[in-house]
Amino acid sequence: MTTVALALTDGMLHFELALAVEVFGSDLTHLVDPWYDFALCGPGPVRVGRFLLEPDRGLDHLVRADTVIVPGWADVDRDPPAELVDAVRAAHEAGARVASLCTGAFVLAAAGLLDGRRATTHWAHTDVLTGRHPRITVDPDVLYVDSDSVLTSAGKAAAMDLCLHLVRLDHGAAVANTVARRLVVPPHRDGGQAQFVTSPVPAPGNHPLAALFPWVLERLDRPLTVEDLARRAGMSSRHLGRHFRAVTGTTPLQWLLTQRIRYAQVLLETTDDTVDTIATATGMGTATTLRRHFARAVGVPPDTYRRTFRTRARDALAGPGDGAPALRPLRR
């Protein structure tokens, strides 16, 4: 997936557009060479908020892209332009992977790409999307949905989560984590996490679980239970669950499993350890258990993942003139 085209027209949301440009349009050949061949595609000069953008290519270029990204569509009460809808549909029919950021889902819906699929958009507009396109299974409670060749995200920060998810699919976890560190954002948030939590995600050290997270991440090789976490946090299991939902948008066990899988990805990419050794290091116990959870979460078996991402991960971790940093469990 080396060619990325950003589909533009008047009335796009500039924040989501800028995220895609920053991730895919920056020169990151020091991480992976080649990086993405990136192009802004539109019908002509495009007004985005207060800015006038001059696209690199016309909308007809979308059919030649491996990945097409549609930023947020500002006016969800108005149908997106037919020429944009037609170009996005044609790109998907030509084999492109198509991803929408925030309300860009309305463009994909108008193109018929979401019919019969599960999808999401910004929570404030999920009812509108459902009412206008009843053949779509709209999930208002997730950050993003990966439905094979069609992906959709919620708004703002979730759009960055989806962009990093695409990088992770194409180049592996270590490269995606390096990009996230460059942008000073969390390296991985599961698409299935809630769009918003019952209280804002607090700064490190400013919530009841602040000391628990690093304690857990240093002990991923151990068979931790919810009771173990609750005991360490000094609260009941039920109280712990409420705090986890408020801070992370997910449950303690799901969060723990996600950390184990992401740590396994990094070990597969950057070490020669066997799957059995990695299963022990990540607290999965056996290679069979690791393979089952890994394939379900990532989509491919551990050995296939290693063959795909091993070399580029080592290059990314080493960097220009740097030694590879010490491996640590991934933090959310």
Short mmCIF file of N, CA and C in Angstrom, two decimals, residues 12 29 65 136 143 181 195 243 256 263 266 273 285 299 302 326:
data_model
loop_
_atom_site.label_atom_id
_atom_site.label_comp_id
_atom_site.label_asym_id
_atom_site.label_seq_id
_atom_site.Cartn_x
_atom_site.Cartn_y
_atom_site.Cartn_z
N MET A 12 -14.33 20.40 3.21
CA MET A 12 -13.74 19.37 4.05
C MET A 12 -13.30 19.99 5.39
N THR A 29 11.21 8.68 5.04
CA THR A 29 12.02 7.64 4.41
C THR A 29 13.15 7.16 5.31
N ALA A 65 -4.57 4.89 -6.97
CA ALA A 65 -4.02 4.86 -5.62
C ALA A 65 -4.25 3.51 -4.96
N ILE A 136 -26.51 0.43 6.47
CA ILE A 136 -25.23 0.44 7.18
C ILE A 136 -25.47 0.09 8.64
N LEU A 143 -13.86 3.72 18.18
CA LEU A 143 -12.95 4.72 17.61
C LEU A 143 -12.85 4.58 16.10
N ARG A 181 5.45 8.33 18.32
CA ARG A 181 6.36 9.07 19.19
C ARG A 181 6.74 10.40 18.56
N GLN A 195 -15.73 5.87 21.89
CA GLN A 195 -15.41 7.16 21.29
C GLN A 195 -15.12 8.19 22.36
N HIS A 243 -13.29 2.47 37.17
CA HIS A 243 -12.18 3.38 36.88
C HIS A 243 -11.57 3.09 35.52
N LEU A 256 -5.52 -5.36 29.23
CA LEU A 256 -4.36 -6.21 29.48
C LEU A 256 -4.04 -7.07 28.27
N TYR A 263 2.90 -6.00 22.74
CA TYR A 263 4.27 -6.34 23.12
C TYR A 263 4.76 -7.52 22.29
N VAL A 266 5.98 -6.28 18.90
CA VAL A 266 7.32 -5.69 18.93
C VAL A 266 8.39 -6.77 19.05
N ASP A 273 13.53 -14.30 19.15
CA ASP A 273 12.88 -15.20 20.10
C ASP A 273 11.84 -16.08 19.40
N GLY A 285 1.39 -17.73 28.11
CA GLY A 285 1.53 -19.09 28.59
C GLY A 285 2.07 -20.05 27.56
N GLY A 299 -4.99 -10.46 12.74
CA GLY A 299 -5.48 -10.92 11.45
C GLY A 299 -4.60 -11.93 10.76
N PRO A 302 1.44 -15.25 14.14
CA PRO A 302 2.70 -14.60 14.53
C PRO A 302 3.83 -14.79 13.53
N ALA A 326 16.05 0.04 24.10
CA ALA A 326 15.65 -1.14 24.85
C ALA A 326 14.17 -1.38 24.67
#
